[in-house]
mmCIF file of C-alpha atoms in Angstrom:
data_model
loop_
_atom_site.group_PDB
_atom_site.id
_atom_site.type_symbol
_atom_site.label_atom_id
_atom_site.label_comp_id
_atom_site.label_asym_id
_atom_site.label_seq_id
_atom_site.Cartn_x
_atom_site.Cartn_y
_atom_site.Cartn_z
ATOM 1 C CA UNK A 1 -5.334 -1.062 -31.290
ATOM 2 C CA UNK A 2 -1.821 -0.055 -31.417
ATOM 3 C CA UNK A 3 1.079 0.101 -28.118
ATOM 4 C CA UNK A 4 3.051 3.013 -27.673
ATOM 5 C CA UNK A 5 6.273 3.608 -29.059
ATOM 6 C CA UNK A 6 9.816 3.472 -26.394
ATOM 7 C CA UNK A 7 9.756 3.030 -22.105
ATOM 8 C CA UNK A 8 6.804 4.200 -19.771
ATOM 9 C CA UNK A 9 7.436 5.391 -16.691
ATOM 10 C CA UNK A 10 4.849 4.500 -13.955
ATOM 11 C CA UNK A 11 5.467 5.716 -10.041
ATOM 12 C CA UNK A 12 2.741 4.671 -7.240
ATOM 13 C CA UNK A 13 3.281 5.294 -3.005
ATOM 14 C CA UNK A 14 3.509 3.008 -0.482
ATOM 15 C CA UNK A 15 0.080 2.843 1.604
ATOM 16 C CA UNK A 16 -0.886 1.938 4.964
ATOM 17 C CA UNK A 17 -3.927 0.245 6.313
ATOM 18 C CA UNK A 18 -6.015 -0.071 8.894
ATOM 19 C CA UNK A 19 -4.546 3.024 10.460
ATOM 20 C CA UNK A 20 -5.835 1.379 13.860
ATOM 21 C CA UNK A 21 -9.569 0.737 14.568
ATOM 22 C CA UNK A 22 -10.067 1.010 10.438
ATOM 23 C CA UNK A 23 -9.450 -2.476 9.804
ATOM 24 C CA UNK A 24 -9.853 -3.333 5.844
ATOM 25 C CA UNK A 25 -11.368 -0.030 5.321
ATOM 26 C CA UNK A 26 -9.145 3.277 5.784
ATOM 27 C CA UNK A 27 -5.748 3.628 3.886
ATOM 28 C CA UNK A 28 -2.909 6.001 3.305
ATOM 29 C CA UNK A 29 -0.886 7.189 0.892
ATOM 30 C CA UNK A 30 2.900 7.494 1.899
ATOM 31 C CA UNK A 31 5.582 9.435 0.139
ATOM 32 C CA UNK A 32 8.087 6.496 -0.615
ATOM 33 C CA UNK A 33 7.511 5.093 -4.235
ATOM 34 C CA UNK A 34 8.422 2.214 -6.501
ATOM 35 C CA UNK A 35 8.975 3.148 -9.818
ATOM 36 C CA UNK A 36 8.258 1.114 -12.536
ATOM 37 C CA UNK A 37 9.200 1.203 -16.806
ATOM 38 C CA UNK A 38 7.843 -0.576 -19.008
ATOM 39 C CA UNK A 39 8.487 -1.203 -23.321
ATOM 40 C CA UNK A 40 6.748 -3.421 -25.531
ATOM 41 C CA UNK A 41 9.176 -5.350 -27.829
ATOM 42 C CA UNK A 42 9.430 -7.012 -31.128
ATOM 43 C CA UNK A 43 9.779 -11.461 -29.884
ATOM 44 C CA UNK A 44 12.806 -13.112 -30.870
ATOM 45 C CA UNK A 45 11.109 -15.988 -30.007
ATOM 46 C CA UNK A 46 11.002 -18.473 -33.178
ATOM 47 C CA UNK A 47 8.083 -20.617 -32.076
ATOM 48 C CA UNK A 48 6.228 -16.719 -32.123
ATOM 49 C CA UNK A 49 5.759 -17.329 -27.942
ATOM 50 C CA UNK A 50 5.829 -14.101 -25.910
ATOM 51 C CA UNK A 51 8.997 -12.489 -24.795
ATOM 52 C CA UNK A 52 9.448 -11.209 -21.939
ATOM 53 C CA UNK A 53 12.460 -9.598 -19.819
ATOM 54 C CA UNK A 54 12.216 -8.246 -16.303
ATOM 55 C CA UNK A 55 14.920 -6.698 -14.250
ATOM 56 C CA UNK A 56 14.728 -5.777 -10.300
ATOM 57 C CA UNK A 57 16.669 -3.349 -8.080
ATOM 58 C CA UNK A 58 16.229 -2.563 -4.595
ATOM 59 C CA UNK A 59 13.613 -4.325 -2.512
ATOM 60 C CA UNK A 60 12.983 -7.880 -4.206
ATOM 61 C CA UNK A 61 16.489 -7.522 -5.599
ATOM 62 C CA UNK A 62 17.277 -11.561 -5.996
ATOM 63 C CA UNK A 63 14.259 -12.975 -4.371
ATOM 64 C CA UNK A 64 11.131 -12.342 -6.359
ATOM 65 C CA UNK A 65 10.386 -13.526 -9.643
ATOM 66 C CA UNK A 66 11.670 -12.621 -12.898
ATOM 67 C CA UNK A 67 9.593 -14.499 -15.208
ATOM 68 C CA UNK A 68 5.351 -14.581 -15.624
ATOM 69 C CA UNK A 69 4.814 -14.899 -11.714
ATOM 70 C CA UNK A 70 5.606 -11.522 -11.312
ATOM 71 C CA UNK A 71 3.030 -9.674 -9.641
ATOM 72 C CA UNK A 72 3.516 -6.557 -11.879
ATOM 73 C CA UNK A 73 4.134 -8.705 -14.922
ATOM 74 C CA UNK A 74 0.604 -10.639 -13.930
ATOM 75 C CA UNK A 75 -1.308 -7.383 -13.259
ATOM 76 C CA UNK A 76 -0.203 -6.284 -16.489
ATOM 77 C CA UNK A 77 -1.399 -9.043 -18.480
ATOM 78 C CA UNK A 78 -4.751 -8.729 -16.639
ATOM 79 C CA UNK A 79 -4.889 -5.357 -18.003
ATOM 80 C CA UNK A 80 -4.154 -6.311 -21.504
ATOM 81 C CA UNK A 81 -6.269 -9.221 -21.067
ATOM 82 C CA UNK A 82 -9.252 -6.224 -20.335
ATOM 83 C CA UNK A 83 -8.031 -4.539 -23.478
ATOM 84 C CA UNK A 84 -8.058 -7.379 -25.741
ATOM 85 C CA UNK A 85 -4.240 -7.596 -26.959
ATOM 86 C CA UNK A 86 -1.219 -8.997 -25.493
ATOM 87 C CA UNK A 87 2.144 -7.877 -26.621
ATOM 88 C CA UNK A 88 4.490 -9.978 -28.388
ATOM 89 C CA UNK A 89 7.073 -8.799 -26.277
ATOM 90 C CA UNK A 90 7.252 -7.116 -22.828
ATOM 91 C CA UNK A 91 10.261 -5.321 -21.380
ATOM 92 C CA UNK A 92 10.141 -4.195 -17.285
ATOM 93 C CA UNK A 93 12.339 -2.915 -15.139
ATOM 94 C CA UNK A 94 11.143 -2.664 -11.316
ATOM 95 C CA UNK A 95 13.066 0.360 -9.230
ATOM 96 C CA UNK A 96 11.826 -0.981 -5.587
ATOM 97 C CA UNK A 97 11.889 1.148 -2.579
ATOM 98 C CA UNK A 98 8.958 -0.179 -0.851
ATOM 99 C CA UNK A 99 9.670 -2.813 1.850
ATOM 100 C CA UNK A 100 8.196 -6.607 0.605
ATOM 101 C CA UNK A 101 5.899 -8.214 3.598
ATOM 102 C CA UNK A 102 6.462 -5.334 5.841
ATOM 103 C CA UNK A 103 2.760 -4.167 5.842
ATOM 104 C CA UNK A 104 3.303 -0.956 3.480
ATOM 105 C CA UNK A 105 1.278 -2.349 0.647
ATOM 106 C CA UNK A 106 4.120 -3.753 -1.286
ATOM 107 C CA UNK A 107 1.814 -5.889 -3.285
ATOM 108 C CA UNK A 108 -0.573 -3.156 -3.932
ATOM 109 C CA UNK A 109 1.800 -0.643 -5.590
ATOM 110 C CA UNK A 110 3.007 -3.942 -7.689
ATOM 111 C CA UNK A 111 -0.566 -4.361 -8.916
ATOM 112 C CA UNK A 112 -1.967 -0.881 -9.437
ATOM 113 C CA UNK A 113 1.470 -0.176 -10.923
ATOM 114 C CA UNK A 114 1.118 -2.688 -13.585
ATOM 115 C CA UNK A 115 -2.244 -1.957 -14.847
ATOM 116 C CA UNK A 116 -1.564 1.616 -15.133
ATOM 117 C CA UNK A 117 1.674 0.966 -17.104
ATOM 118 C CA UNK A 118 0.056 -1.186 -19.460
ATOM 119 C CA UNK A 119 -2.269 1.059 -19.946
ATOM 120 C CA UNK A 120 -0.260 3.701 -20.548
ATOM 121 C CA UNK A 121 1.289 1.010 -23.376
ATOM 122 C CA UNK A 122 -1.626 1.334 -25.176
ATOM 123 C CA UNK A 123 -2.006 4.157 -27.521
ATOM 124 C CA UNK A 124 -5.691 5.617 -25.915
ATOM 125 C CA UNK A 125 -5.709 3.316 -23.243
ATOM 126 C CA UNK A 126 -7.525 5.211 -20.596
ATOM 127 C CA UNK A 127 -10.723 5.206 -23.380
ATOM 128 C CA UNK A 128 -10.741 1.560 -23.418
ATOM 129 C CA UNK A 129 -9.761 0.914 -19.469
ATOM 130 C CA UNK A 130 -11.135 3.562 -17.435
ATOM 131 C CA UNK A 131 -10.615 4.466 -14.077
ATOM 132 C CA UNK A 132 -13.086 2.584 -11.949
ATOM 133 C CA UNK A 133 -12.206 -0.829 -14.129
ATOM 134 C CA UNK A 134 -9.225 -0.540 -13.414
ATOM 135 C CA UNK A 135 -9.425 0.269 -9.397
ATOM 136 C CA UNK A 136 -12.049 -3.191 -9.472
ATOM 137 C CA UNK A 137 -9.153 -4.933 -10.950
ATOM 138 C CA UNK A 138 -6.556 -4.317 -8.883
ATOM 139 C CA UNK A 139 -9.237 -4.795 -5.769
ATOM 140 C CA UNK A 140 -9.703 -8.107 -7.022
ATOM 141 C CA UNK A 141 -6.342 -8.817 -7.699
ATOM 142 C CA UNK A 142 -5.833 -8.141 -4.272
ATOM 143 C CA UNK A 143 -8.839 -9.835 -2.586
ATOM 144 C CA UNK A 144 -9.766 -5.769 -0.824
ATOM 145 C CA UNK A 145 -9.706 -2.522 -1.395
ATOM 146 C CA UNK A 146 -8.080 -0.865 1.126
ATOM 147 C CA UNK A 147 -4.383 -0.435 0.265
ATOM 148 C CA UNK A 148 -5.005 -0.463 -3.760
ATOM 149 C CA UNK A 149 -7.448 2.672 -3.139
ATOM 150 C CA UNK A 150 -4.547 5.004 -1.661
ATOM 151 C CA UNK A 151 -1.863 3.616 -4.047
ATOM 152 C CA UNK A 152 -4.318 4.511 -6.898
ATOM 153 C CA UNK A 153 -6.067 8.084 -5.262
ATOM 154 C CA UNK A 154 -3.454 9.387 -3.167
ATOM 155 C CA UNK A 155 -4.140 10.794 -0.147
ATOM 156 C CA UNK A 156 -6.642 8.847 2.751
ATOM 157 C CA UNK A 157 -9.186 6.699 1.280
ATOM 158 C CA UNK A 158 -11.855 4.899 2.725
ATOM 159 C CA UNK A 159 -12.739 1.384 0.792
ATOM 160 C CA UNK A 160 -14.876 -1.686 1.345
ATOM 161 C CA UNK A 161 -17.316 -4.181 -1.032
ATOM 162 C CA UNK A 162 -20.697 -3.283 -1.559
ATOM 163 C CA UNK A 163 -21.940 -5.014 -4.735
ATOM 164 C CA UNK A 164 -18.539 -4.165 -6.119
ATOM 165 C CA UNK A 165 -15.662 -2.458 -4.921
ATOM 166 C CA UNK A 166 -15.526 1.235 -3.629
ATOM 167 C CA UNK A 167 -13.316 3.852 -2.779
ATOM 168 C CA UNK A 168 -13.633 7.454 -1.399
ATOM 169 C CA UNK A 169 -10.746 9.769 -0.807
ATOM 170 C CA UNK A 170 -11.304 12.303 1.873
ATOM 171 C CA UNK A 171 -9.305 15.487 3.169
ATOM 172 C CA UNK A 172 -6.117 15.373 5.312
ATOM 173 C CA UNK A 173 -4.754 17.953 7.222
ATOM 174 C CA UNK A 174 -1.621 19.308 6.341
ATOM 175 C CA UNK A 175 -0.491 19.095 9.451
ATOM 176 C CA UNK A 176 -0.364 15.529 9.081
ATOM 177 C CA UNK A 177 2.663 13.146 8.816
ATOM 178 C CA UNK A 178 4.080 10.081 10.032
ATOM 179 C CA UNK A 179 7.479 7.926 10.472
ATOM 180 C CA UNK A 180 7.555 4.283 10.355
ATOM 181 C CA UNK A 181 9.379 2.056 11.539
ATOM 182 C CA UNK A 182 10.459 -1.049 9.344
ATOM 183 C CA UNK A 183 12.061 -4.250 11.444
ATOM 184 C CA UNK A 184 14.747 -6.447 9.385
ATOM 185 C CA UNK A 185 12.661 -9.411 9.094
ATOM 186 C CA UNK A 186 8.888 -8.971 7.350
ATOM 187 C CA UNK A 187 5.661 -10.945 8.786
ATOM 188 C CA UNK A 188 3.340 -12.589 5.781
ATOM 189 C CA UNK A 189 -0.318 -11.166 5.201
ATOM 190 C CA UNK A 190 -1.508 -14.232 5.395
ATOM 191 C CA UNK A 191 0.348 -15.445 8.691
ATOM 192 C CA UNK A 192 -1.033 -12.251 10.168
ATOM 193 C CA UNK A 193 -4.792 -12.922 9.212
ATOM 194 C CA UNK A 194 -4.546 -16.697 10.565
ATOM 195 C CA UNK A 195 -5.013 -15.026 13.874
ATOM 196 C CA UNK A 196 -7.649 -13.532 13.826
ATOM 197 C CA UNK A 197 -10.767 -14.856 15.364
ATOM 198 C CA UNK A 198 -13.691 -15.377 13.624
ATOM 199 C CA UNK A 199 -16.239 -13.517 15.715
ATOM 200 C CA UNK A 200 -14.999 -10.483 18.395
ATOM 201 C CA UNK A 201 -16.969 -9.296 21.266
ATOM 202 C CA UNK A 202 -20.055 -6.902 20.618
ATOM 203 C CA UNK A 203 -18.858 -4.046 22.913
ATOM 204 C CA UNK A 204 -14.999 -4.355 21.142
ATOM 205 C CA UNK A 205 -16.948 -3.927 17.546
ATOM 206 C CA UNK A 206 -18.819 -0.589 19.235
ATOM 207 C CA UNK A 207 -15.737 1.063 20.236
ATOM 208 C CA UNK A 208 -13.726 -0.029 17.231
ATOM 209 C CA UNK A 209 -16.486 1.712 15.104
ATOM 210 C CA UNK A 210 -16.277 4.880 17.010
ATOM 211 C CA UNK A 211 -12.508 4.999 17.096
ATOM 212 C CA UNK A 212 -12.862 4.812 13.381
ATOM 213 C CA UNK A 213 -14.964 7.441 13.086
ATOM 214 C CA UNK A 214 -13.283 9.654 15.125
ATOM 215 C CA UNK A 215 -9.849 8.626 12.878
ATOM 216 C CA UNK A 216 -12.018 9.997 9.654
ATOM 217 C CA UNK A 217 -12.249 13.216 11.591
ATOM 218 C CA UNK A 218 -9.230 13.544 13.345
ATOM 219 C CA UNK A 219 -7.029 13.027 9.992
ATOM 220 C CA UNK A 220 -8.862 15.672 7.762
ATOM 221 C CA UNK A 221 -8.696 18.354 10.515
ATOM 222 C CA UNK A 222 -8.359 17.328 14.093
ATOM 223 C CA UNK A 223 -4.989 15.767 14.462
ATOM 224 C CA UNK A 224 -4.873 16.311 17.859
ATOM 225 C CA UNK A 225 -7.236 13.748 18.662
ATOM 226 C CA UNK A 226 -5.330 10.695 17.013
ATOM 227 C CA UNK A 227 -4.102 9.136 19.909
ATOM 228 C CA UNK A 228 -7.686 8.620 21.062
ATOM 229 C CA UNK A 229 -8.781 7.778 17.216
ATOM 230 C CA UNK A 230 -6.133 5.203 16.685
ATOM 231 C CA UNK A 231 -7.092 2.635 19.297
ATOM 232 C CA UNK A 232 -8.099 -0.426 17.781
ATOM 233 C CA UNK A 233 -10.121 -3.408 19.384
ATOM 234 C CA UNK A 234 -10.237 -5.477 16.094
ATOM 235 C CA UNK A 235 -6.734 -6.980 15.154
ATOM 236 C CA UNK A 236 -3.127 -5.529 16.405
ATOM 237 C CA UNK A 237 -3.597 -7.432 19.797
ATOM 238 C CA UNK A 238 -3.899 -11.075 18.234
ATOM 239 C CA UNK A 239 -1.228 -10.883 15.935
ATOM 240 C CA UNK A 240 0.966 -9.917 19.103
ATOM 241 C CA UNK A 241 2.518 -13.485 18.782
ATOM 242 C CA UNK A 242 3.863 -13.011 14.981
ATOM 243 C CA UNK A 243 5.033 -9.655 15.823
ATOM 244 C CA UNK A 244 5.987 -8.810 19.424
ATOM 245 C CA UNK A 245 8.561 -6.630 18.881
ATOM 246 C CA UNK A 246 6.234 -4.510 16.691
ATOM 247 C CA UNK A 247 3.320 -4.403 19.546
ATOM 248 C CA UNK A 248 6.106 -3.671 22.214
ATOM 249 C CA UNK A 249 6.862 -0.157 20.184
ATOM 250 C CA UNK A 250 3.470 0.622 19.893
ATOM 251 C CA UNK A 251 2.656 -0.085 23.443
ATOM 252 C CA UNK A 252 5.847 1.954 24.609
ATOM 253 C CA UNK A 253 4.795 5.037 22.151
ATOM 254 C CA UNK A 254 1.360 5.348 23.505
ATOM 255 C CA UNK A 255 2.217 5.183 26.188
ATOM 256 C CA UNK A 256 4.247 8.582 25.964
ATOM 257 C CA UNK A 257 0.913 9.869 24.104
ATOM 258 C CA UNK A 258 1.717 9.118 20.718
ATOM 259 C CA UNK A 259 -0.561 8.048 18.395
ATOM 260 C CA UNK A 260 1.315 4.521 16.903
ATOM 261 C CA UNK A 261 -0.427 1.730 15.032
ATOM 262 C CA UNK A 262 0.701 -1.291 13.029
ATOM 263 C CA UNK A 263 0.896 -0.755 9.457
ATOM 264 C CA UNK A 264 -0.872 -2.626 7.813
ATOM 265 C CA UNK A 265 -0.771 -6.667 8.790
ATOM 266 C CA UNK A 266 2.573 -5.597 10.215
ATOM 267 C CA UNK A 267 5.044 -5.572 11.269
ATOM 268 C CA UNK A 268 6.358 -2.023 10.281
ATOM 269 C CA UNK A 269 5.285 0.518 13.045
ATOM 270 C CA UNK A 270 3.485 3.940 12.197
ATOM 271 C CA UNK A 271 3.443 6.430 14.176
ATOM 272 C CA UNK A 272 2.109 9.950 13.726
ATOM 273 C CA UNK A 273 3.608 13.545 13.437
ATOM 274 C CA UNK A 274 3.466 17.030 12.997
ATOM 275 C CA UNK A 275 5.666 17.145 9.939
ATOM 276 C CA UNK A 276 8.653 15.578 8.113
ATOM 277 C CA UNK A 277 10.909 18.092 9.346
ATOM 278 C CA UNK A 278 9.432 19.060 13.121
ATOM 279 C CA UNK A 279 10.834 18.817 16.191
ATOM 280 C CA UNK A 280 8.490 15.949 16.969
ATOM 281 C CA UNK A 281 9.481 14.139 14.061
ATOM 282 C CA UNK A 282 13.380 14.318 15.065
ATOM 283 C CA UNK A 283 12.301 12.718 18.603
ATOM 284 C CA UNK A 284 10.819 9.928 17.003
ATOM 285 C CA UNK A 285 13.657 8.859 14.500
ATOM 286 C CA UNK A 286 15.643 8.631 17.490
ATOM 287 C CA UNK A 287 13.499 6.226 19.194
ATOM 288 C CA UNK A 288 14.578 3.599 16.051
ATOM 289 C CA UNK A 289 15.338 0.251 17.174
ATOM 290 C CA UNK A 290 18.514 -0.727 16.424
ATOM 291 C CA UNK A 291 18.734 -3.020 13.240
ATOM 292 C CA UNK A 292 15.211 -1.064 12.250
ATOM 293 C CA UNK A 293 15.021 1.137 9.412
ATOM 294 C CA UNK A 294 12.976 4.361 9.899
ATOM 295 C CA UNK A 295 11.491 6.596 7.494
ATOM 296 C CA UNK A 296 10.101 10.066 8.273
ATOM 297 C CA UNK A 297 7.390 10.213 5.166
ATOM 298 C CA UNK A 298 4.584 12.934 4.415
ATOM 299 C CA UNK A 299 0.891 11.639 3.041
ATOM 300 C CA UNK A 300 1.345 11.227 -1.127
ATOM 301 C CA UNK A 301 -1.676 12.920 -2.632
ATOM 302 C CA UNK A 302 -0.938 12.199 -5.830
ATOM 303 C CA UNK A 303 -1.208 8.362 -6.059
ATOM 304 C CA UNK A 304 -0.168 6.663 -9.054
ATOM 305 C CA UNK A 305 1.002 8.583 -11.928
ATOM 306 C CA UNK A 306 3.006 8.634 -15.132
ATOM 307 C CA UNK A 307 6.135 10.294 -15.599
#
């Protein structure tokens, strides 16, 4: 087994899950990307230890690690580790324009990024690490499915665990786009799962299934029922506390009949449109909060690729 020679280039979208009612299931691909290069390297090292050098710019810049406990740095190695060789040296430079702890599946364009860039190291790679190894890897990287599946497919996936993890992309209407709304200060994953309950009522479970059903539909060729499909019973309204600013948007936009969620575990708000460039679209930029960021983003169908 042999690595390439010189830098890959890796790209991969931001997702969002949930989507609503689809809680740990549905996901979307967004058009914002981190883009990440990678070079294996002769070590310098004299004890013949690995080398390794990683560099950050944009989101991350000066807060996350730049040393093994990187999560694209430890994906990678799990790929290698599947592949049976780890470089002497590793060389990575991060280009970060998806928001950390924001709920736009930061983590999960880290680790699907990674194992396709050190596969793409790997003269033959994809032979040795195929496809659906490497989407179970990054699920269990993870812990679920449900952003790694868009960041990897493109497009809107639906993903769970069945004796293994699964994905399955389905349609999206063109028509289809959205703008989200990123607050200054992020909300951890796990902070917003500590609130959920354990158990939920019967009759909330029945109309969170049908919502979600009715979301499958409505985003391959019915967008005009997703204010009705993106009611969810299952999660937004107990993580009010961690994220009340996000919940106030959401309540004010559906209010005026547009179909907004929480992205993700929050608190970035999502709300749907008509198309990057519509009239709709230029309403709902204006309805920023101020010290927000906002993003008007069409659905990536490409998912992770190689430049």
């Amino acid at each position: 087994m042999t690595f390439v020679e010189g830098p890959v280039t890796v790209t991969v979208p931001a997702t969002s899950a949930n989507l609503g009612p689809g809680y740990d299931s549905l996901g979307l691909a967004l058009d914002l990307r981190d883009e990440l290069t990678g070079e294996v390297i002769s070590t310098s090292s004299t004890t013949g230890g690995r080398t390794l050098e990683v560099t950050v710019e944009g989101a991350g810049e000066g807060t996350v690690p730049l040393d093994e406990s990187h999560l694209v740095v430890r994906s990678m190695r799990a790929a290698f580790e599947i592949i049976g060789k780890q470089p002497a040296g590793l060389r990575l430079h991060c280009h970060n324009r998806i928001p950390h702890a924001r709920g736009m599946g930061s983590s999960s364009a880290a680790i699907v990024g990674g194992l396709v860039l050190a596969r793409a190291l790997v003269a033959g790679g994809e032979l040795i690490l195929d496809d659906d190894t490497l989407f179970q890897k990054a699920a269990e990287i993870e812990g679920h499915p449900d952003n790694v599946a868009p960041a990897f497919h493109g497009g809107f996936t639906i993903a769970g665990d069945d004796d293994g993890f699964f994905a399955v992309r389905t349609a999206v209407d063109p028509r289809v786009s959205v703008v989200v709304f990123v607050p200054a200060t992020g909300v951890e994953t796990k902070t917003a799962r500590g609130l959920l309950p354990e158990t939920v009522p019967h009759s909330d479970a029945a109309a969170d299934a049908g919502r979600t059903a009715l979301l499958v539909a409505a985003l391959s060729d019915a967008p005009e029922h997703l204010h009705r499909a993106t009611r969810d019973f299952l999660h937004q309204e107990y993580r009010r506390p961690a994220m009340p600013e996000s919940l106030a948007l959401v309540d004010e936009l559906r209010a005026d009949g547009i179909a907004a969620i929480v992205s993700g575990a929050g608190p970035t708000v999502l709300a749907f449109s008509s198309g990057v460039e519509s009239a709709e679209t230029t309403k709902l930029t204006a309805r920023c909060p101020e010290g927000w960021a906002c993003h008007a983003l069409s659905v990536d169908m490409d998912g992770v690729r190689i430049l």
